[in-house]
CSV table of N, CA and C in Angstrom, one decimal:
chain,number,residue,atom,x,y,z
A,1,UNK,N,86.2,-96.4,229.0
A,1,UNK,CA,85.7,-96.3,230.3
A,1,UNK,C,84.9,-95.0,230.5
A,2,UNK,N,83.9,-94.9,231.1
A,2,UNK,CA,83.0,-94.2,231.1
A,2,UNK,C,83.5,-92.7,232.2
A,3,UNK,N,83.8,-93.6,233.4
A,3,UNK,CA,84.6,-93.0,234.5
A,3,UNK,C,85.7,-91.7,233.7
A,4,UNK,N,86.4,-92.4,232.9
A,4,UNK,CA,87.6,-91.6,232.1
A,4,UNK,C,86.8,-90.4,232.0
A,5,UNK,N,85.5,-90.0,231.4
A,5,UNK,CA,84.7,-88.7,231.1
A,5,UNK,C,84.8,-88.0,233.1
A,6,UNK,N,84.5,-87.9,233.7
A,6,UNK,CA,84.4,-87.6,235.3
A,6,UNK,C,85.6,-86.7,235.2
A,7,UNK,N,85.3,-85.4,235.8
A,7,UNK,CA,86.1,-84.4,236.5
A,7,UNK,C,87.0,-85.2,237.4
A,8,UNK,N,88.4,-85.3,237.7
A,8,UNK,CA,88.6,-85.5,239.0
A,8,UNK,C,89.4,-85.1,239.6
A,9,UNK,N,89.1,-84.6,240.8
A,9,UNK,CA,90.0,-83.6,241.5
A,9,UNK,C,91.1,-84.3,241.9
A,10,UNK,N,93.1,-83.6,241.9
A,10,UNK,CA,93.7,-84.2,242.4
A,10,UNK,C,93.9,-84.2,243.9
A,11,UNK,N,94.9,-85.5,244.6
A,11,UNK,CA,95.1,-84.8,245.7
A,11,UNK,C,96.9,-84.8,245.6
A,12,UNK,N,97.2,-84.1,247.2
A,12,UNK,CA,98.8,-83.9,247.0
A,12,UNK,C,99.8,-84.6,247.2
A,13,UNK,N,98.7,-85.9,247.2
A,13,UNK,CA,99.7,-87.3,247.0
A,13,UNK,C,99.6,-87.8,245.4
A,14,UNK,N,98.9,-87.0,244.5
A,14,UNK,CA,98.7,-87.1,243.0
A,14,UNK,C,99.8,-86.8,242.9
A,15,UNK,N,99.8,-85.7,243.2
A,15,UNK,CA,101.2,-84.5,242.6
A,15,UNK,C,102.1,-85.3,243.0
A,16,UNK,N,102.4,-85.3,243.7
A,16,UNK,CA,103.6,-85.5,244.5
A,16,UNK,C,104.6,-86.1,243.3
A,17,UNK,N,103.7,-87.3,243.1
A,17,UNK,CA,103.7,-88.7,242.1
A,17,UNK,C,104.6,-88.3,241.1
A,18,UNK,N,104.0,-86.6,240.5
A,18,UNK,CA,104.9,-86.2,239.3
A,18,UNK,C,104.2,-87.0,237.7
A,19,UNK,N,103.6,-87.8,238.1
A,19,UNK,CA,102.8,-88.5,236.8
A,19,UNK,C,101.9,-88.6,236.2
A,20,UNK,N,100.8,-87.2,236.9
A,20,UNK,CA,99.9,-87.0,235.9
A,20,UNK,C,99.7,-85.4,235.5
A,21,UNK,N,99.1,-85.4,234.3
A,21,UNK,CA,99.4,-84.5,234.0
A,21,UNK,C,97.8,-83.0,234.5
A,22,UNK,N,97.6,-82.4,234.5
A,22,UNK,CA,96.7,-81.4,235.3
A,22,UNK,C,96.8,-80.3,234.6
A,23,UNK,N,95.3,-79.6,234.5
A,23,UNK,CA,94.4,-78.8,234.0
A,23,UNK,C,95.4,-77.4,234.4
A,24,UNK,N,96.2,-76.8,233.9
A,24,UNK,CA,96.7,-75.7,234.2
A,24,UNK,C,95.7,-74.2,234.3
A,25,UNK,N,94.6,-74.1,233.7
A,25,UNK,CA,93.5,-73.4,233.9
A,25,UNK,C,92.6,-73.7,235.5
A,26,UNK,N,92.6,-74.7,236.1
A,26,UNK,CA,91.9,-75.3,236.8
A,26,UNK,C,92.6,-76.3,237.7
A,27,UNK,N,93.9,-75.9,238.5
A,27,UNK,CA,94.5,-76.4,239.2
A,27,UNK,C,93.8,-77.5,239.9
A,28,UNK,N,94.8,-78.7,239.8
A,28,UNK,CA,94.4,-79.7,240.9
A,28,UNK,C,93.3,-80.6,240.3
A,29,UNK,N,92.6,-80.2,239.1
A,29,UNK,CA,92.0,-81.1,238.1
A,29,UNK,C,92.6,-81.6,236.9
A,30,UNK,N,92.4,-83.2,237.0
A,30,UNK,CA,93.1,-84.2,235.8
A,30,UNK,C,92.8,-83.5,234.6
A,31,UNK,N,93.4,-83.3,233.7
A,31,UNK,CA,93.7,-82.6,232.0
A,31,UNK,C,92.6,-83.6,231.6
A,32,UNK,N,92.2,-83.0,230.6
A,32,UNK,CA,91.0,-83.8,229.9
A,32,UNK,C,91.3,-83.0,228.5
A,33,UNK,N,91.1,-84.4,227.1
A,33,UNK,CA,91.6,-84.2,226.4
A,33,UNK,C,90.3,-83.7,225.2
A,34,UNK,N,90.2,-83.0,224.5
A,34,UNK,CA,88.7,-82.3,223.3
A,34,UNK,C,87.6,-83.2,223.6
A,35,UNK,N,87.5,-84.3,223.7
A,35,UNK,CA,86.6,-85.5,223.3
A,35,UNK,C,86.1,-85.2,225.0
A,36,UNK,N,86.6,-84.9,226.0
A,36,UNK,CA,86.2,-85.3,226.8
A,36,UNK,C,87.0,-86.2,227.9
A,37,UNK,N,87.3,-86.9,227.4
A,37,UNK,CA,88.2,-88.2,227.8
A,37,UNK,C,89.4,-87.6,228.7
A,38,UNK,N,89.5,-88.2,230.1
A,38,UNK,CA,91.4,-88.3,231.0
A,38,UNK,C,92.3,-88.3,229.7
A,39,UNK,N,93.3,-87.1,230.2
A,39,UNK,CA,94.4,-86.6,229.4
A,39,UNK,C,95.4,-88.6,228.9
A,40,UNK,N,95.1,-89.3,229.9
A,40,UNK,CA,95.8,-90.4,230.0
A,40,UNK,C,94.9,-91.7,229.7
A,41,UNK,N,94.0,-91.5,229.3
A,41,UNK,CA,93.1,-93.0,228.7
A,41,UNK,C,93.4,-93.0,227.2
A,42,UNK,N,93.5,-94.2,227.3
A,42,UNK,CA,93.8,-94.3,225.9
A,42,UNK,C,93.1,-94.5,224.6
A,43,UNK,N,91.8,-94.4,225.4
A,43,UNK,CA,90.1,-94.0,224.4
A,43,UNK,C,90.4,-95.4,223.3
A,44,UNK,N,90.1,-94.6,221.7
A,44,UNK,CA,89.9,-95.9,220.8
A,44,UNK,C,90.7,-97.0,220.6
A,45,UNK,N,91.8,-97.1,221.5
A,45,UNK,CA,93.1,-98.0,221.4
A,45,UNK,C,92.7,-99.4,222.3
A,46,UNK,N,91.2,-99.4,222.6
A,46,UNK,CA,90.9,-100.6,223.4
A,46,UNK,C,90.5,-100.5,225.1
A,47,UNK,N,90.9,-99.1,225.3
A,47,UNK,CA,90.6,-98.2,226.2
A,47,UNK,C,92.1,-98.6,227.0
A,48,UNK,N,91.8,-98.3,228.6
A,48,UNK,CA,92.8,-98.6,229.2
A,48,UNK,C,93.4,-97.0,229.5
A,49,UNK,N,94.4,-97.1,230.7
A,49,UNK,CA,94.7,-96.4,231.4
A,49,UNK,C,96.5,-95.9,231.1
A,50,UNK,N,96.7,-95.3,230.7
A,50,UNK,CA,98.2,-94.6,230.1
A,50,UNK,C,98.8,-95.1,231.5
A,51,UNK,N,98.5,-94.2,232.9
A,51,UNK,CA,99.4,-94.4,234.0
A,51,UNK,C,98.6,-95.2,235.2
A,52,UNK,N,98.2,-96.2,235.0
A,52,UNK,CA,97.5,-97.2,235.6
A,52,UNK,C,97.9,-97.3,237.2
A,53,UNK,N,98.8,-97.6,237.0
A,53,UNK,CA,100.1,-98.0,238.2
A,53,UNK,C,99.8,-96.5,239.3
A,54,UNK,N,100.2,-95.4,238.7
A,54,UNK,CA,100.0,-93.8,239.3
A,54,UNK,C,98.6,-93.5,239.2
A,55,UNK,N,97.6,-94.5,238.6
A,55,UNK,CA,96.6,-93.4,238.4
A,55,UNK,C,95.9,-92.7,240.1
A,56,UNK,N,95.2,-91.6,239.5
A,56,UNK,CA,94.6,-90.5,240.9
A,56,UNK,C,94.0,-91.5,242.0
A,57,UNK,N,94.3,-91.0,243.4
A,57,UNK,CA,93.7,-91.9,244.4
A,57,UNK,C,91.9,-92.0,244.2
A,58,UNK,N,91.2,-90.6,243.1
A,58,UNK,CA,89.7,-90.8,243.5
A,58,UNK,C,89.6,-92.1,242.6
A,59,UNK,N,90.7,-92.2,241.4
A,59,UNK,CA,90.1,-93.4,240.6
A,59,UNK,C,90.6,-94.7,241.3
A,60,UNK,N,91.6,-94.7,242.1
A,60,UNK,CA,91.3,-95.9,242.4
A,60,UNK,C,90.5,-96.4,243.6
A,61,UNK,N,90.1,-95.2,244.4
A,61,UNK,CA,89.0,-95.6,245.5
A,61,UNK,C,87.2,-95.9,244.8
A,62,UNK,N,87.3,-95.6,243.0
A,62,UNK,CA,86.2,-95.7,242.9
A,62,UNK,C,85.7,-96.7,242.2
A,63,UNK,N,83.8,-97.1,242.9
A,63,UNK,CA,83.3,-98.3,242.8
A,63,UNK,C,82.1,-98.1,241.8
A,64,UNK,N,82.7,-98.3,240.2
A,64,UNK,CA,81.5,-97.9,239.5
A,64,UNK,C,80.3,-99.0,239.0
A,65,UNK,N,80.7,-100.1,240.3
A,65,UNK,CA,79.4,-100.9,240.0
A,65,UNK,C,78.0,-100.4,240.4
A,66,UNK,N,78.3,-99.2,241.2
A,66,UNK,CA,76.9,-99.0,242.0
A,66,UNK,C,76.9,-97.3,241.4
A,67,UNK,N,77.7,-96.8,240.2
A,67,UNK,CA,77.6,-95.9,240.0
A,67,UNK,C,76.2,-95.8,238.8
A,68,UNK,N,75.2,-94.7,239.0
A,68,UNK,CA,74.3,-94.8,238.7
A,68,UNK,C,74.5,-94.1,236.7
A,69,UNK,N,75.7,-93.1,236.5
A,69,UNK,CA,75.8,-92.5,235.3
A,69,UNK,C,77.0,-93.9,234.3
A,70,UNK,N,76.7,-94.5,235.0
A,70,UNK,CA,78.0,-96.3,234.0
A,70,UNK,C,76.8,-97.0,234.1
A,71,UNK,N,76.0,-97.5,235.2
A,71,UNK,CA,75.1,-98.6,234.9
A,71,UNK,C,74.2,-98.6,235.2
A,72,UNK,N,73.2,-99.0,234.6
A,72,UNK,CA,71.6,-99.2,234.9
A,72,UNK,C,71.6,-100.5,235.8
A,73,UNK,N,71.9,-101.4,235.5
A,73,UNK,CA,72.0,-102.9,236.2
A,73,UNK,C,73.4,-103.5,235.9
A,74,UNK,N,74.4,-103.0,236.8
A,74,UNK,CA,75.5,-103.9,237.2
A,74,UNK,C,75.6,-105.2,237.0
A,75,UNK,N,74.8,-106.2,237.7
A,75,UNK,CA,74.4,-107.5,238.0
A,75,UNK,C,74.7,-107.9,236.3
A,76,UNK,N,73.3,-107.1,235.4
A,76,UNK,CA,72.9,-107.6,234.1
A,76,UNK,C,74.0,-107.0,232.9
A,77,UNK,N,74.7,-105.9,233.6
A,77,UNK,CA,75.6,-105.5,232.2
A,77,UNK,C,75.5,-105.1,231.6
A,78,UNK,N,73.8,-103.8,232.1
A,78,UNK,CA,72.7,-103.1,231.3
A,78,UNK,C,73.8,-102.0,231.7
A,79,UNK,N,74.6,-101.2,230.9
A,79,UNK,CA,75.1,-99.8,231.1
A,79,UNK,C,74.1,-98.7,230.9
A,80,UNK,N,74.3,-97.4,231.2
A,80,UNK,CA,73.3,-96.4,231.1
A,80,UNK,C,73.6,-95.8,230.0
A,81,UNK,N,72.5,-95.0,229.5
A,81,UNK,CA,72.4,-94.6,228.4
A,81,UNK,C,73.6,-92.8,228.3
């Protein structure tokens, strides 16, 4: 998932949660692992989300059909470069 690359700031209903893990250099931002990738996506394994169930409130408020850096044409399934 493309999204997985995206900074994302927590909030203190993240924390609260206790289940994800955060950037100790850069409080309040999800850990991100060399490649890039959320400390918690499971990248070449088919992708998918380690704490799905907990994941951050920005990921699940967010709508990447209309996001312009995942798709050129949503509708067609033309993703961006």
């Amino acid at each position: 998932a493309r999204c997985c690359t995206f900074g994302v700031t927590l909030t203190a209903r993240d924390l609260d949660r206790g289940q994800l893990r955060w950037d100790y250099g850069q409080p309040y931002v999800l850990r991100a692992k060399p490649d890039g990738y959320c400390v918690h996506s499971c990248g070449g394994n088919g992708g998918g989300c380690e704490v799905y169930t907990d994941r951050p409130d920005r990921c699940r408020a967010h709508d990447c059909s209309q996001d312009e850096r995942i798709w050129l044409d949503f509708e067609a399934r033309i993703p961006a470069p």
